[in-house]
Structures are given as structure tokens and as C-alpha cells.
PDB file of C-alpha atoms in Angstrom:
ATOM      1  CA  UNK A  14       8.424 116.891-217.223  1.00  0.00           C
ATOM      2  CA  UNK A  15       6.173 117.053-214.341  1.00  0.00           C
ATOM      3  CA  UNK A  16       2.727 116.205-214.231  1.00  0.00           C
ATOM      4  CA  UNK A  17       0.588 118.576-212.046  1.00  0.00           C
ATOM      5  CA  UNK A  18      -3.488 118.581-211.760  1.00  0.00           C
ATOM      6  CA  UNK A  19      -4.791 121.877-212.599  1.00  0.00           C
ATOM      7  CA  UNK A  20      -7.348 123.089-210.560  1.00  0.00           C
ATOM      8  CA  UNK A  21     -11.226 122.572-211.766  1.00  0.00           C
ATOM      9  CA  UNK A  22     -12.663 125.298-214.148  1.00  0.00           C
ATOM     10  CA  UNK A  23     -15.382 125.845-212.367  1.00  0.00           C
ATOM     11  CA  UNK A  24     -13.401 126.541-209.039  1.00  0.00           C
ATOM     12  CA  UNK A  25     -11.462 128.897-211.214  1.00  0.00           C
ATOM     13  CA  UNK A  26     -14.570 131.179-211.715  1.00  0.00           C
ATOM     14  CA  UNK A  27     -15.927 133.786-209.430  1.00  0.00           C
ATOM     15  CA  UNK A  28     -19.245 133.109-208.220  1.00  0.00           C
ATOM     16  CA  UNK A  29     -22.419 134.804-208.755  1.00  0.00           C
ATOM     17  CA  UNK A  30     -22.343 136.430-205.401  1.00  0.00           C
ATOM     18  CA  UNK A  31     -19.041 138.477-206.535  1.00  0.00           C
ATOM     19  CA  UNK A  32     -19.577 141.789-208.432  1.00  0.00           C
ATOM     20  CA  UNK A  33     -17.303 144.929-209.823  1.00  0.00           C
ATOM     21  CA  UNK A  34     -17.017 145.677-205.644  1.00  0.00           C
ATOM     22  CA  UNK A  35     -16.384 142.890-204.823  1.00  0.00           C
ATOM     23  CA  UNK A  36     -13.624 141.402-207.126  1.00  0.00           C
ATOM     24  CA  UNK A  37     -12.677 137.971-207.739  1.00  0.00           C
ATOM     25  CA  UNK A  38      -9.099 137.377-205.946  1.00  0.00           C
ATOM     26  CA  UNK A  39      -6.433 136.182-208.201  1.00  0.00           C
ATOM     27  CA  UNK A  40      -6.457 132.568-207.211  1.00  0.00           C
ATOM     28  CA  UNK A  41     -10.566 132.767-208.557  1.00  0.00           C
ATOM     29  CA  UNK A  42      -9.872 134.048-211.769  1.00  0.00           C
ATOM     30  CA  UNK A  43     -10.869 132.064-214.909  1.00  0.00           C
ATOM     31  CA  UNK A  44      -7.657 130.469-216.268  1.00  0.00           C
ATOM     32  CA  UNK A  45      -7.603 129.542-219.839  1.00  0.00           C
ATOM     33  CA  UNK A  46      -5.380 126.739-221.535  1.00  0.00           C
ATOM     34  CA  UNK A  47      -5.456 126.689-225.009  1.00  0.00           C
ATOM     35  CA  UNK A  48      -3.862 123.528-226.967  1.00  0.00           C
ATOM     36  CA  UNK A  49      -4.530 121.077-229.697  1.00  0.00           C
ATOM     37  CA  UNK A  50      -8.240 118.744-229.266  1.00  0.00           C
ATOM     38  CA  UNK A  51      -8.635 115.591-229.288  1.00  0.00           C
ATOM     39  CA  UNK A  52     -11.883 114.995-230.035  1.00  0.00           C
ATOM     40  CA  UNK A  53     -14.299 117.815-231.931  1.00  0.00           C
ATOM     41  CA  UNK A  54     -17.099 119.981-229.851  1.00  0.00           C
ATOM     42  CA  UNK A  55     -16.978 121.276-226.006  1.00  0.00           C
ATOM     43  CA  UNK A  56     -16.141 119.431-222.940  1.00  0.00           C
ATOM     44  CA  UNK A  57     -16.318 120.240-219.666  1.00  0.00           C
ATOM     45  CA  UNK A  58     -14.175 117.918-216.775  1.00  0.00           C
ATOM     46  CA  UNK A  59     -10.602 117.994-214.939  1.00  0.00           C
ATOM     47  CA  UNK A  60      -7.805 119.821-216.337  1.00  0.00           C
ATOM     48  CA  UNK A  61      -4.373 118.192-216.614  1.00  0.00           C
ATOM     49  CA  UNK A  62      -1.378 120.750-216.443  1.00  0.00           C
ATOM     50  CA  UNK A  63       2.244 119.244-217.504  1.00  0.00           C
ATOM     51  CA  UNK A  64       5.104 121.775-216.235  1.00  0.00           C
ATOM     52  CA  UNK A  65       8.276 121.131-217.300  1.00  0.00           C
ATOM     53  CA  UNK A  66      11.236 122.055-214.596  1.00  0.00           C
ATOM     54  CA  UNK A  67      14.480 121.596-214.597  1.00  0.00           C
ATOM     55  CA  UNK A  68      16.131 118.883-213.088  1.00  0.00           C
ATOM     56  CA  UNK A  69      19.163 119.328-211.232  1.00  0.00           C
ATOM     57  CA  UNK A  70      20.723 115.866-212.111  1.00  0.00           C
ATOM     58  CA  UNK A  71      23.436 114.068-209.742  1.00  0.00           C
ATOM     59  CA  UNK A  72      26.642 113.901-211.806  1.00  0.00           C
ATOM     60  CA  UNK A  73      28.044 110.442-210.306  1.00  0.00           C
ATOM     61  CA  UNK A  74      31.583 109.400-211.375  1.00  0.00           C
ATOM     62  CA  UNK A  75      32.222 107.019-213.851  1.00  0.00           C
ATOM     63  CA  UNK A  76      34.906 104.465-213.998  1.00  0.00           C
ATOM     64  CA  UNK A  77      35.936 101.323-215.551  1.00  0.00           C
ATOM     65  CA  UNK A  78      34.134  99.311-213.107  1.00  0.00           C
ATOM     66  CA  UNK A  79      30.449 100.731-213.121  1.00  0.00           C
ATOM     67  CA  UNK A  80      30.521 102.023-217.197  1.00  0.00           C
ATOM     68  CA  UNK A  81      28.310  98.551-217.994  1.00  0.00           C
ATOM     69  CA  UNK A  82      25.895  99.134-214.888  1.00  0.00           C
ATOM     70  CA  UNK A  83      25.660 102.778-216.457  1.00  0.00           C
ATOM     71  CA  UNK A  84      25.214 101.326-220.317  1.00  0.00           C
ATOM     72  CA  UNK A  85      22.480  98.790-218.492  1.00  0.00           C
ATOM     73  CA  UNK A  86      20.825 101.428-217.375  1.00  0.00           C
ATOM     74  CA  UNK A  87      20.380 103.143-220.144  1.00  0.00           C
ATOM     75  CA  UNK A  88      18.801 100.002-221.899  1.00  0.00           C
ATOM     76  CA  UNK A  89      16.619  99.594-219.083  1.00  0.00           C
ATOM     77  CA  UNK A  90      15.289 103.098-219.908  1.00  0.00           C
ATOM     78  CA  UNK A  91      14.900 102.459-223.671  1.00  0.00           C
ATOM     79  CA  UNK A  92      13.029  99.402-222.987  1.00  0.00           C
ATOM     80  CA  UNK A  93      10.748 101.180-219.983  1.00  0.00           C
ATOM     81  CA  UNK A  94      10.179 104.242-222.633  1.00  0.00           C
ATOM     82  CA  UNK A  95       8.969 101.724-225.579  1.00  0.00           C
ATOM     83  CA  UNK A  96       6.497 100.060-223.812  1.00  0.00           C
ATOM     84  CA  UNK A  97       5.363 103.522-222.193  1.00  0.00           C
ATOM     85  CA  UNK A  98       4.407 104.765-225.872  1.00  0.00           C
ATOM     86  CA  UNK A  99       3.452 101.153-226.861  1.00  0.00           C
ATOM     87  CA  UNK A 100       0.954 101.371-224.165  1.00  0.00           C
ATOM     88  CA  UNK A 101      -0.152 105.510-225.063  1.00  0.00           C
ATOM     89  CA  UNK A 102      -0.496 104.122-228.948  1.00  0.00           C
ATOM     90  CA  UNK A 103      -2.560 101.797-228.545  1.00  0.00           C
ATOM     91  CA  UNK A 104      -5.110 103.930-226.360  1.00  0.00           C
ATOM     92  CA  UNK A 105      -4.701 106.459-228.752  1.00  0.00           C
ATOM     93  CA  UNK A 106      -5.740 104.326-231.392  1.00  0.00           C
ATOM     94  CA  UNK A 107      -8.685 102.968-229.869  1.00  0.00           C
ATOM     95  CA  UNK A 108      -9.727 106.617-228.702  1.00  0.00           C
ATOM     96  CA  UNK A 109      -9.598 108.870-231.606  1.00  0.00           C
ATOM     97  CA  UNK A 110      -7.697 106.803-234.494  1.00  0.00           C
ATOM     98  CA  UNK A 111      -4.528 105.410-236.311  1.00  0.00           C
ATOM     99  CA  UNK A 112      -4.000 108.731-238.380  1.00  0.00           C
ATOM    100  CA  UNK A 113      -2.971 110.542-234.325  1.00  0.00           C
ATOM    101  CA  UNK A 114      -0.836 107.751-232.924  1.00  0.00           C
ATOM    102  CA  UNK A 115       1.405 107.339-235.688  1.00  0.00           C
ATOM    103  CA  UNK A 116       3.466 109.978-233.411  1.00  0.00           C
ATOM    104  CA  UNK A 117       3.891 107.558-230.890  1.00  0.00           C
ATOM    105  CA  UNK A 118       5.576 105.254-233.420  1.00  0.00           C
ATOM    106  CA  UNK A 119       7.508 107.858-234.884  1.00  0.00           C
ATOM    107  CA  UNK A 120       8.742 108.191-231.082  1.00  0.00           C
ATOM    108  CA  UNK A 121       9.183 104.752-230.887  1.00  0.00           C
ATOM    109  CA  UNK A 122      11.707 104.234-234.316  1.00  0.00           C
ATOM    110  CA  UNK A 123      13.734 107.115-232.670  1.00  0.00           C
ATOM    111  CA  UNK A 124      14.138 104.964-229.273  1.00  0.00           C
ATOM    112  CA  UNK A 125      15.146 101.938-231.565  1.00  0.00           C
ATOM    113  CA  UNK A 126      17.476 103.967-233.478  1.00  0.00           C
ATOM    114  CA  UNK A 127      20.688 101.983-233.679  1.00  0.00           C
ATOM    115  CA  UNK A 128      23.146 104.964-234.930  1.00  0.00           C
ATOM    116  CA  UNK A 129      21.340 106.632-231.741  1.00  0.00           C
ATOM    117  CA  UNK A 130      22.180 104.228-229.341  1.00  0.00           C
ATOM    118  CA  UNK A 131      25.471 103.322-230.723  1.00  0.00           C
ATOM    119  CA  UNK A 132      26.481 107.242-230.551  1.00  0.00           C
ATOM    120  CA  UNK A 133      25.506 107.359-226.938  1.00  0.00           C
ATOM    121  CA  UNK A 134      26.799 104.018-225.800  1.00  0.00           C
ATOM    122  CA  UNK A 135      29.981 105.040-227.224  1.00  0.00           C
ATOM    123  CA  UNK A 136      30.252 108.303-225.020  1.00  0.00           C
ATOM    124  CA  UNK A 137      29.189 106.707-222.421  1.00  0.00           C
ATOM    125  CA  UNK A 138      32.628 104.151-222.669  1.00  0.00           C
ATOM    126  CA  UNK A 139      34.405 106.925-223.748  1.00  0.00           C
ATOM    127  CA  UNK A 140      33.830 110.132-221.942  1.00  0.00           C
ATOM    128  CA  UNK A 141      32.887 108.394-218.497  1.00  0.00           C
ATOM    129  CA  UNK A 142      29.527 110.355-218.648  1.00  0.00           C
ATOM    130  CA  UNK A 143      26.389 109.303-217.199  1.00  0.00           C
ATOM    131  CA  UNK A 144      23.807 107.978-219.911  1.00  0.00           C
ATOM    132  CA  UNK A 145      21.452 111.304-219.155  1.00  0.00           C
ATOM    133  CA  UNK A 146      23.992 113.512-219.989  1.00  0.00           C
ATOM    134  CA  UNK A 147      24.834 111.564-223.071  1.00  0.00           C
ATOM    135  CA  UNK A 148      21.432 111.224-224.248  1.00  0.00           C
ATOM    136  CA  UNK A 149      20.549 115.266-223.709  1.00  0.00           C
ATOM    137  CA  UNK A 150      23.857 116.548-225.493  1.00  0.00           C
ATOM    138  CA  UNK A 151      22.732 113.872-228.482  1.00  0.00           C
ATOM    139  CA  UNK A 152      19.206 115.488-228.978  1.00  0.00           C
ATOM    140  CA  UNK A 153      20.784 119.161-228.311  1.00  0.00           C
ATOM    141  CA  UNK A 154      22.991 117.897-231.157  1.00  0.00           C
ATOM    142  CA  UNK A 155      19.848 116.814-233.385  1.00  0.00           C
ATOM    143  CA  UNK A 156      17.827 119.647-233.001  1.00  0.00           C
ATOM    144  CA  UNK A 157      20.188 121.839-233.889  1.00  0.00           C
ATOM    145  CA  UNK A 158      20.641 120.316-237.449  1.00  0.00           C
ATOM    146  CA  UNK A 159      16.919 121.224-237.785  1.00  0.00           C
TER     147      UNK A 159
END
């Protein structure tokens, strides 16, 4: 997922100068975002944009000799992800309450998931596949038992 900075509302907006002859151009039309709040009532600031785009990942070669640095990684990336949420929880918390970051922990249980990790650690040994690939065919796996 990429994060991208949305332009400003009020850039968004044709001014007052601009009338029915004088159209706004399509990069000065209002854009609207619609979404879940986080807090109740109107605010008015930046706008935050997340575009997800494909990702054209490297497909290195696995062998005997670099299938631990590959498994290492992979734990690296667990560990990196659970104090990412850790961190996101407990601002979430403090911001707007325990009953909207219990998602973060739910997040968290699935990155500690031992059949999980097991699963992909295994095809990792076994297949010769790069953690990434593992881990996406895993979750393509789980979402399609829901």
C-alpha cells in the first residue's frame, strides 16, 4: 500500500472568481472521499489518500544455503509489523478509545499465529519460495475459506 497526500480541499474548489463561463478545470474540481470517522462532527484539515498498487516483486532463487537468511527475514518482518500496530494501538487508544483498537490486536494475534507461521516457514524450506510469496498465497488461501 502506498501512502500518497491528497491535495487540500480547499485547493480542490473553484474560486469565487469562476462562474458557468468560466468552468472550473478538472484538476479544481471538489473531490469527495467518503470513509468511516473517527471522531463525531465536521473537520476541516489535510487529506491523507492510501493507494494501493501492485508491486512487481523480485523473485530471487532459493537454495539450501540462503533458505535461513530468507526464514530470518521473514521474522524480522513479523517482529517490525507487531510493534508497527503496537505503536498505532496505543495512539488509537489514547485518541478515540479501547472499543476501536481492539482491531489492531486482532491484527496482532494473527501475526503471532503459530499454525500461521509454521505453514509458511514450512513452504518456505520446502518449495524454495521467497517468504512474500509464501505469506500472500497463505492469506489468498484464508480468505477464500471466508
Amino acid at each position: 500500500m502506498v501512502y500518497k497526500k491528497a491535495p487540500k480541499s480547499s485547493g480542490d474548489l473553484p474560486d469565487s472568481s469562476q462562474t458557468p463561463a468560466h468552468p472550473a478545470t478538472s484538476a479544481e474540481k471538489e473531490r469527495r472521499y467518503s470513509g468511516i470517522g473517527s471522531s463525531k462532527g465536521f473537520a476541516v484539515g489535510e487529506a491523507h489518500e492510501f493507494v494501493k498498487e501492485i508491486i512487481d516483486h523480485k523473485i530471487a532463487e532459493l537454495n539450501e544455503e540462503n533458505i535461513e537468511e530468507e526464514i530470518e527475514r521473514f521474522q524480522a518482518a513479523l517482529n517490525r509489523s507487531e510493534k508497527e500496530l503496537k505503536k498505532i494501538e496505543r495512539v488509537t487508544t489514547r485518541k478515540i478509545g479501547k472499543l476501536y483498537s481492539d482491531l489492531f490486536q486482532a491484527q496482532i494475534m494473527l501475526l503471532r499465529d503459530p499454525v500461521l507461521i509454521d505453514t509458511i516457514t514450512r513452504r518456505i524450506r520446502q518449495e524454495l519460495k521467497p517468504a512474500h510469496l509464501c505469506i500472500e498465497q497463505e492469506f489468498e488461501q484464508y480468505l477464500g475459506n471466508f
